[in-house]
Amino acid sequence: MEREPEPERESAREQVLFGVLGPVTAEDRRGPIALKGPRHRAVLARLIVARRRVVPVARLVSDLWPDSPPSGAVGSVQTFVAALRRALEPDRPPRTPARLLVTDGPGYALRAGPDAVDAWRFETAVGEAAKLPPARALRRLDEALELWRGPAYADFAREEWVRGERARLAELRLRSVERGAEARLALGLAAEAVPDLDAHLADHPWREDAWRLLALALYRAGRQGDALAVLRRARSTLVEQLGLDPGPGLRRLEADILAQDAALNAVPDPASWEPLARPADPGSPAGPASPADPAGPGETAARLWTRAAAAYDRTVAAGARARLETTVGLLRDLAVTGGGGLTAAREHRLAAVTAAEEFGDPELTGRVIGAFDVPAIWTRGDDPELARRIVAAAERTLAALPPPDEHGTYDAVRCRLLATVAVETRGSHSSRGPQAAAQAESIARRLDDPALLAFALNGTFMQSFTRAGLAPRRAETGAELVALGARHSLVTFEVLGHLILLQARCALGDFAAADAHAIAADRLAALHELPLVGVFTRWYGALRLSASGDIAEARSAYESAATDLPDSGMPGLTHGLLPLALLSLRFSADGPRIPPPDALDPRADWGPYRPWITPLAALATGDHATARTALRELPEPPRDLLYEACCCLEATAALALGDRTVLTRVRDRLAPASAELAGAGSGLLTLGPVSDYLAAIDAALRR
């Protein structure tokens, strides 16, 4: 359901007015707003066409480049959006969410007010005129028609995505001209209606209603011969241009004029004024509801949900075990609906597991724990304490299951429990996670169960960070998940595979392939309503700009992408990410050098990355003693997507201090990733080629 703007924000939005009844324009209280190039205006126009609804990034890419999207198309769209945001809200403080061109789920929406777009004001005016008496309706229609500066969306006349909207607005405009003529006739102003109708027909000679109105206006103005001549011209035009005879309305009018029917001069009573069908409200879905369902499909689904839930509540006993499995299935589905759903699913997941354990049936508990097979792409957990308790419950259940037998009685349950352990111990230095992942994958392959294998491969991915340089191995896992998901309609795991491949190809510097996987992930997310996917693809767009050397645009894109994080329901991803990403731009441009103090603000939310920032921040202020102590106290980085990035931060501090012990240790850790980009395996940021850091370390050690 579409969210309405918050009242306090509406006034800010109303400061920007958009024009599409002619070339696409924008202006605020200071005057016209520069919208840069045609692609920027195209993005704005496409969002206006969507009428406040979300347009997925994948859809924007396919609309802007219908033949063949270029490499970096997703990043380009994010650049256009960032530039538009700066133009439309120039006074917005840095790092605060956009209020007009907003990020929502897998794409963007323009949350303009109902009077902010000239086309919407036009439709409102036409709708109001339909309810007014002739004199007031005529004034309202004239005001509405004055809004037109040329054909709607004039600078995008050839674009497929705007064709339907242009046709709809053009038809409404033509009908409004004719409705204005009807109002003049109803007011006894026949002669005044003639010039506008004549001009109208010069451009639109196939509109029979306009011919009828012009002939009637001429007749009432005392020009009977001209009226008959117009009807003959209408007949000739329709036959020659369309191969059609005049319709019954024109034929009847011609007969009445020839008969000089007195009814033709009768000015109708204003009470008989018939309203037009009111146009769709700009903020509501366009198009009528299905005749079989006057309320529309969304309302039908809501009613079905209510009835089915009530029937389930009546039929299934309150204490039945089936309720637990149904509940965890709902939680699994809830977790992929967005940030709020993911948070709610985490809140209730442990309660479901605890309730299952109370039955004393390890198979039931195993099914409840293992049913939460929500694909996981980020290698740092969102709730470490919850993960610890879930793993403990899974281990208790594994121990309570009967031992494996020749029939594989509990193998599927055992596989799901092991996969759960592998996923929930992500980033750990323990050997239990890799062991559980290998066992789960082995069982799943033996059972030849696609859903089991997909879940097990997620565990394999989460445990593929035991050392640096494993991007090629993760690429293999991602490719298998994509194929498995596509073949067996496991959509969420197919998306997971694309995101893993995006990360792996980034690490290897293959951005053309990463672009393709970002587009594929966005397309599936839009089709299947998976809004959290857009969080990762938007950050990838910022990384893409960084890797291409467009540092200024990358900074803007990072700050824009960061506005989505508080609502993503993924604190494991959120904490510390924006400061680290902005810092990475310094390294991407300058290599392993100590950045200036303003890039290492100790007051910033560095989250879990603070230990690797502390020595750098001390060095930036000249405090070598503090830096040396902090450097020597650094632990090995977590085994996650930013392992190589943390190693490179450590190497930078060690290079500045000339600490040979740390340099030797970091060189050994980084060596397997010599062909990769540091941090790019996250799909979110990069500190540049690992080889640059290794070369600097080798040079320092030789000295």
Tab-separated table of N, CA and C in Angstrom, residues 28 44-45 64 93 136 157 232 235 263 297 397 405 454 499 592 631 654 675 685 688:
chain	number	residue	atom	x	y	z
A	28	ASP	N	11.362	25.948	-8.668
A	28	ASP	CA	11.032	26.180	-7.268
A	28	ASP	C	10.855	27.677	-7.074
A	44	LEU	N	13.474	11.653	-14.319
A	44	LEU	CA	12.428	12.438	-13.656
A	44	LEU	C	11.075	12.195	-14.315
A	45	ALA	N	11.049	12.233	-15.653
A	45	ALA	CA	9.788	12.017	-16.362
A	45	ALA	C	9.233	10.623	-16.090
A	64	LEU	N	15.438	3.306	-19.971
A	64	LEU	CA	16.392	4.286	-20.489
A	64	LEU	C	17.245	3.715	-21.623
A	93	PRO	N	20.246	19.012	4.212
A	93	PRO	CA	21.544	18.789	4.880
A	93	PRO	C	22.172	17.479	4.428
A	136	ARG	N	-19.435	27.773	-14.544
A	136	ARG	CA	-18.258	27.503	-13.720
A	136	ARG	C	-17.388	26.412	-14.350
A	157	ALA	N	8.826	11.939	-26.894
A	157	ALA	CA	7.709	11.465	-27.704
A	157	ALA	C	7.933	10.066	-28.269
A	232	ARG	N	-20.859	18.111	-44.685
A	232	ARG	CA	-20.386	17.483	-45.926
A	232	ARG	C	-18.862	17.307	-45.881
A	235	ARG	N	-18.079	14.354	-43.758
A	235	ARG	CA	-18.289	13.103	-44.480
A	235	ARG	C	-17.118	12.819	-45.416
A	263	ALA	N	-35.933	21.846	-32.101
A	263	ALA	CA	-35.185	21.399	-30.928
A	263	ALA	C	-33.711	21.757	-31.023
A	297	PRO	N	-7.768	-6.091	-7.483
A	297	PRO	CA	-7.085	-7.304	-7.033
A	297	PRO	C	-6.505	-7.190	-5.635
A	397	THR	N	19.375	-29.992	19.246
A	397	THR	CA	18.465	-30.820	18.454
A	397	THR	C	19.235	-31.874	17.663
A	405	ASP	N	20.703	-43.579	9.960
A	405	ASP	CA	20.492	-44.989	9.643
A	405	ASP	C	20.563	-45.186	8.137
A	454	ALA	N	20.039	-25.638	-1.972
A	454	ALA	CA	20.136	-24.175	-2.017
A	454	ALA	C	20.449	-23.618	-0.629
A	499	LEU	N	23.538	-11.992	-6.381
A	499	LEU	CA	24.254	-11.072	-5.492
A	499	LEU	C	25.641	-11.614	-5.134
A	592	PRO	N	47.707	3.273	-0.401
A	592	PRO	CA	47.987	3.076	1.031
A	592	PRO	C	48.718	4.256	1.672
A	631	LEU	N	47.813	-0.602	16.895
A	631	LEU	CA	48.142	-1.512	15.795
A	631	LEU	C	48.524	-2.884	16.330
A	654	ALA	N	50.704	0.081	9.420
A	654	ALA	CA	52.017	-0.546	9.620
A	654	ALA	C	53.072	0.072	8.709
A	675	ALA	N	45.320	-10.815	-6.752
A	675	ALA	CA	44.660	-10.452	-8.014
A	675	ALA	C	43.311	-9.773	-7.797
A	685	LEU	N	32.125	-1.457	-1.478
A	685	LEU	CA	33.206	-0.470	-1.441
A	685	LEU	C	34.518	-1.148	-1.816
A	688	GLY	N	40.915	-0.279	-3.404
A	688	GLY	CA	41.867	-0.364	-4.498
A	688	GLY	C	42.501	-1.739	-4.599
